[in-house]
GROMACS .gro file of C-alpha atoms in nm:
model
  202
    1MET     CA    1  -3.690  -4.469   7.002
    2VAL     CA    2  -3.481  -4.193   7.147
    3LYS     CA    3  -3.490  -3.861   6.972
    4LYS     CA    4  -3.176  -3.662   6.976
    5HIS     CA    5  -3.200  -3.292   7.011
    6ILE     CA    6  -3.019  -3.108   6.734
    7PRO     CA    7  -2.939  -2.755   6.834
    8ASN     CA    8  -3.011  -2.473   6.589
    9ARG     CA    9  -2.705  -2.382   6.388
   10HIS     CA   10  -2.601  -2.027   6.425
   11VAL     CA   11  -2.572  -1.853   6.088
   12SER     CA   12  -2.330  -1.563   6.084
   13PRO     CA   13  -2.475  -1.241   5.942
   14GLU     CA   14  -2.143  -1.195   5.756
   15ALA     CA   15  -2.199  -1.503   5.536
   16PRO     CA   16  -2.435  -1.342   5.282
   17ALA     CA   17  -2.200  -1.043   5.250
   18LYS     CA   18  -1.902  -1.271   5.182
   19SER     CA   19  -2.106  -1.462   4.926
   20ARG     CA   20  -2.197  -1.142   4.744
   21ALA     CA   21  -1.832  -1.031   4.745
   22VAL     CA   22  -1.722  -1.365   4.595
   23ASN     CA   23  -1.992  -1.338   4.329
   24ARG     CA   24  -1.875  -0.989   4.237
   25ILE     CA   25  -1.517  -1.108   4.207
   26VAL     CA   26  -1.620  -1.404   3.988
   27THR     CA   27  -1.829  -1.173   3.768
   28ALA     CA   28  -1.542  -0.925   3.733
   29VAL     CA   29  -1.294  -1.200   3.643
   30THR     CA   30  -1.538  -1.349   3.390
   31LEU     CA   31  -1.594  -1.007   3.232
   32PHE     CA   32  -1.219  -0.941   3.215
   33VAL     CA   33  -1.153  -1.278   3.048
   34ALA     CA   34  -1.434  -1.215   2.799
   35LEU     CA   35  -1.301  -0.869   2.714
   36TRP     CA   36  -0.945  -0.997   2.683
   37GLY     CA   37  -1.064  -1.273   2.450
   38ALA     CA   38  -1.246  -1.018   2.233
   39VAL     CA   39  -0.940  -0.793   2.216
   40LEU     CA   40  -0.714  -1.086   2.134
   41SER     CA   41  -0.949  -1.211   1.861
   42THR     CA   42  -0.965  -0.864   1.707
   43TRP     CA   43  -0.587  -0.831   1.714
   44VAL     CA   44  -0.540  -1.171   1.547
   45TYR     CA   45  -0.797  -1.080   1.280
   46MET     CA   46  -0.633  -0.744   1.207
   47ASP     CA   47  -0.287  -0.901   1.201
   48GLN     CA   48  -0.399  -1.167   0.953
   49ARG     CA   49  -0.571  -0.904   0.741
   50GLN     CA   50  -0.264  -0.683   0.747
   51SER     CA   51  -0.029  -0.967   0.650
   52SER     CA   52  -0.255  -1.074   0.363
   53ALA     CA   53  -0.299  -0.718   0.227
   54PRO     CA   54  -0.107  -0.638  -0.093
   55LYS     CA   55   0.234  -0.482  -0.037
   56ILE     CA   56   0.358  -0.311  -0.352
   57TYR     CA   57   0.688  -0.136  -0.410
   58VAL     CA   58   0.670   0.110  -0.701
   59ARG     CA   59   0.965   0.279  -0.870
   60MET     CA   60   0.938   0.547  -1.137
   61ASP     CA   61   1.219   0.640  -1.374
   62VAL     CA   62   1.197   0.955  -1.588
   63GLN     CA   63   1.476   0.989  -1.844
   64ALA     CA   64   1.515   1.215  -2.147
   65ALA     CA   65   1.659   1.045  -2.454
   66GLY     CA   66   1.697   1.367  -2.655
   67TYR     CA   67   1.537   1.702  -2.740
   68ASP     CA   68   1.274   1.811  -2.988
   69GLN     CA   69   1.289   2.118  -3.213
   70SER     CA   70   1.174   2.344  -2.930
   71ASN     CA   71   1.455   2.217  -2.706
   72THR     CA   72   1.211   2.023  -2.491
   73PRO     CA   73   1.349   1.700  -2.341
   74VAL     CA   74   1.177   1.396  -2.489
   75GLY     CA   75   1.202   1.046  -2.352
   76ASP     CA   76   1.044   0.762  -2.161
   77VAL     CA   77   0.877   0.705  -1.827
   78GLN     CA   78   0.908   0.360  -1.675
   79VAL     CA   79   0.714   0.239  -1.373
   80LEU     CA   80   0.832  -0.076  -1.200
   81PHE     CA   81   0.594  -0.274  -0.978
   82LEU     CA   82   0.737  -0.527  -0.732
   83ASN     CA   83   0.528  -0.755  -0.510
   84VAL     CA   84   0.698  -0.747  -0.170
   85GLY     CA   85   0.401  -0.894   0.017
   86LYS     CA   86   0.290  -1.247   0.099
   87GLU     CA   87  -0.005  -1.270  -0.141
   88GLY     CA   88  -0.040  -1.235  -0.516
   89PHE     CA   89  -0.246  -0.964  -0.687
   90SER     CA   90  -0.342  -0.842  -1.034
   91ILE     CA   91  -0.285  -0.488  -1.163
   92SER     CA   92  -0.513  -0.322  -1.417
   93PRO     CA   93  -0.333  -0.266  -1.751
   94ARG     CA   94  -0.370   0.113  -1.723
   95VAL     CA   95  -0.128   0.309  -1.503
   96ASP     CA   96  -0.188   0.683  -1.454
   97ILE     CA   97   0.099   0.924  -1.398
   98LEU     CA   98   0.051   1.270  -1.248
   99ALA     CA   99   0.315   1.535  -1.198
  100ILE     CA  100   0.332   1.903  -1.103
  101ASP     CA  101   0.610   2.123  -1.240
  102SER     CA  102   0.787   2.266  -0.936
  103ARG     CA  103   0.878   2.583  -1.131
  104THR     CA  104   0.544   2.674  -1.289
  105GLY     CA  105   0.286   2.473  -1.093
  106LYS     CA  106   0.156   2.325  -1.417
  107LYS     CA  107   0.000   1.980  -1.392
  108VAL     CA  108   0.069   1.709  -1.645
  109GLY     CA  109  -0.067   1.359  -1.682
  110ALA     CA  110   0.038   1.055  -1.879
  111ILE     CA  111  -0.069   0.694  -1.918
  112ALA     CA  112   0.169   0.399  -1.903
  113GLY     CA  113   0.094   0.044  -2.003
  114PHE     CA  114   0.247  -0.299  -1.963
  115GLU     CA  115   0.412  -0.427  -2.279
  116ARG     CA  116   0.507  -0.763  -2.419
  117ASN     CA  117   0.683  -0.877  -2.732
  118ARG     CA  118   0.489  -1.092  -2.971
  119PRO     CA  119   0.673  -1.413  -3.069
  120THR     CA  120   0.675  -1.319  -3.441
  121ASP     CA  121   0.739  -0.949  -3.399
  122SER     CA  122   0.988  -0.754  -3.190
  123ARG     CA  123   0.758  -0.451  -3.165
  124PRO     CA  124   0.596  -0.416  -2.823
  125GLN     CA  125   0.226  -0.477  -2.779
  126LEU     CA  126   0.027  -0.321  -2.498
  127LEU     CA  127  -0.146  -0.567  -2.270
  128VAL     CA  128  -0.521  -0.529  -2.229
  129LEU     CA  129  -0.556  -0.783  -1.946
  130PRO     CA  130  -0.452  -0.740  -1.582
  131VAL     CA  131  -0.094  -0.830  -1.493
  132THR     CA  132  -0.069  -1.084  -1.210
  133LEU     CA  133   0.228  -1.071  -0.975
  134LYS     CA  134   0.311  -1.346  -0.730
  135PRO     CA  135   0.528  -1.265  -0.424
  136GLY     CA  136   0.872  -1.158  -0.545
  137GLU     CA  137   0.763  -1.096  -0.905
  138GLU     CA  138   0.783  -0.764  -1.087
  139ALA     CA  139   0.634  -0.597  -1.394
  140LEU     CA  140   0.728  -0.287  -1.593
  141ALA     CA  141   0.485  -0.031  -1.733
  142GLN     CA  142   0.612   0.225  -1.980
  143SER     CA  143   0.512   0.535  -2.170
  144SER     CA  144   0.745   0.631  -2.456
  145GLY     CA  145   0.818   0.945  -2.657
  146LEU     CA  146   0.682   1.193  -2.405
  147ALA     CA  147   0.765   1.561  -2.378
  148LEU     CA  148   0.923   1.554  -2.034
  149SER     CA  149   0.954   1.921  -1.932
  150GLU     CA  150   0.693   1.901  -1.656
  151LEU     CA  151   0.777   1.545  -1.554
  152VAL     CA  152   1.149   1.616  -1.531
  153ASN     CA  153   1.084   1.919  -1.311
  154SER     CA  154   0.819   1.753  -1.093
  155LEU     CA  155   1.049   1.714  -0.795
  156ASP     CA  156   0.789   1.857  -0.557
  157TYR     CA  157   0.514   1.617  -0.656
  158ALA     CA  158   0.485   1.316  -0.881
  159ALA     CA  159   0.261   1.016  -0.834
  160VAL     CA  160   0.140   0.696  -0.994
  161THR     CA  161  -0.213   0.567  -0.946
  162PHE     CA  162  -0.335   0.223  -1.045
  163GLU     CA  163  -0.612  -0.024  -0.975
  164LEU     CA  164  -0.601  -0.383  -0.855
  165SER     CA  165  -0.847  -0.650  -0.953
  166GLY     CA  166  -1.142  -0.610  -0.722
  167GLY     CA  167  -1.158  -0.233  -0.768
  168SER     CA  168  -0.921  -0.103  -0.500
  169ARG     CA  169  -0.727   0.210  -0.603
  170TRP     CA  170  -0.364   0.265  -0.500
  171ILE     CA  171  -0.116   0.551  -0.516
  172ALA     CA  172   0.262   0.576  -0.499
  173ARG     CA  173   0.409   0.921  -0.437
  174PHE     CA  174   0.757   1.036  -0.537
  175ASN     CA  175   0.841   1.357  -0.351
  176ASP     CA  176   1.204   1.282  -0.279
  177PRO     CA  177   1.389   1.127  -0.578
  178ASP     CA  178   1.703   0.935  -0.493
  179TYR     CA  179   1.872   0.981  -0.832
  180LEU     CA  180   1.896   1.285  -1.063
  181THR     CA  181   2.030   1.320  -1.420
  182TRP     CA  182   2.180   1.654  -1.521
  183ASP     CA  183   2.279   1.786  -1.865
  184ALA     CA  184   2.586   1.997  -1.793
  185ASN     CA  185   2.596   2.147  -2.145
  186ARG     CA  186   2.236   2.267  -2.139
  187ARG     CA  187   2.244   2.322  -1.765
  188GLN     CA  188   1.913   2.154  -1.704
  189LEU     CA  189   1.768   1.850  -1.535
  190THR     CA  190   1.698   1.563  -1.773
  191GLY     CA  191   1.567   1.289  -1.547
  192TRP     CA  192   1.519   1.138  -1.203
  193SER     CA  193   1.432   0.812  -1.028
  194GLY     CA  194   1.249   0.741  -0.706
  195GLY     CA  195   1.059   0.464  -0.534
  196GLY     CA  196   0.847   0.369  -0.236
  197LEU     CA  197   0.554   0.161  -0.111
  198ALA     CA  198   0.212   0.225  -0.258
  199GLU     CA  199  -0.083   0.317  -0.035
  200ARG     CA  200  -0.445   0.219  -0.077
  201ILE     CA  201  -0.670   0.519  -0.137
  202LYS     CA  202  -1.008   0.341  -0.152
   0.00000   0.00000   0.00000
């Protein structure tokens, strides 16, 4: 049997260095892909959460229907809620109204409620259960027979706060009304209207 002589293979000293460089590149690429996947997952989660969050347009209308004996404008406050989001929600039956008289700084509050007409009676009845709005649906809350001096003059600050089922509190601010009503004979403001998207406060 003839044994063949196999010469020793020469191993380049650069081979281990190249191997370490390749390993570092692979590790860096793997880390980048992992980080990108985490960022992408977070973005998708936040986008889905944002799209499913309630989106509520609120419009408040303050209008005097007359005057009392002290020449104070008296009338109604109506608050319209419109679901402009993609998911339904339920609003607590109590709606709080806050206003600050821009002339005196006096604060005033009022409570509005959702009403319905009973089948056998035309008189409105306040709802005691939450009002559910599907996408595109609206509901009207109202407070009637109020002395409106402070509310009418609350052009610097007026707001509506309400609660959704689940306990989240929301606020809609009306600092820039888009419609004013003026009594030319008495030379005084008798109403205004304004609207905007509500914001979650907790």
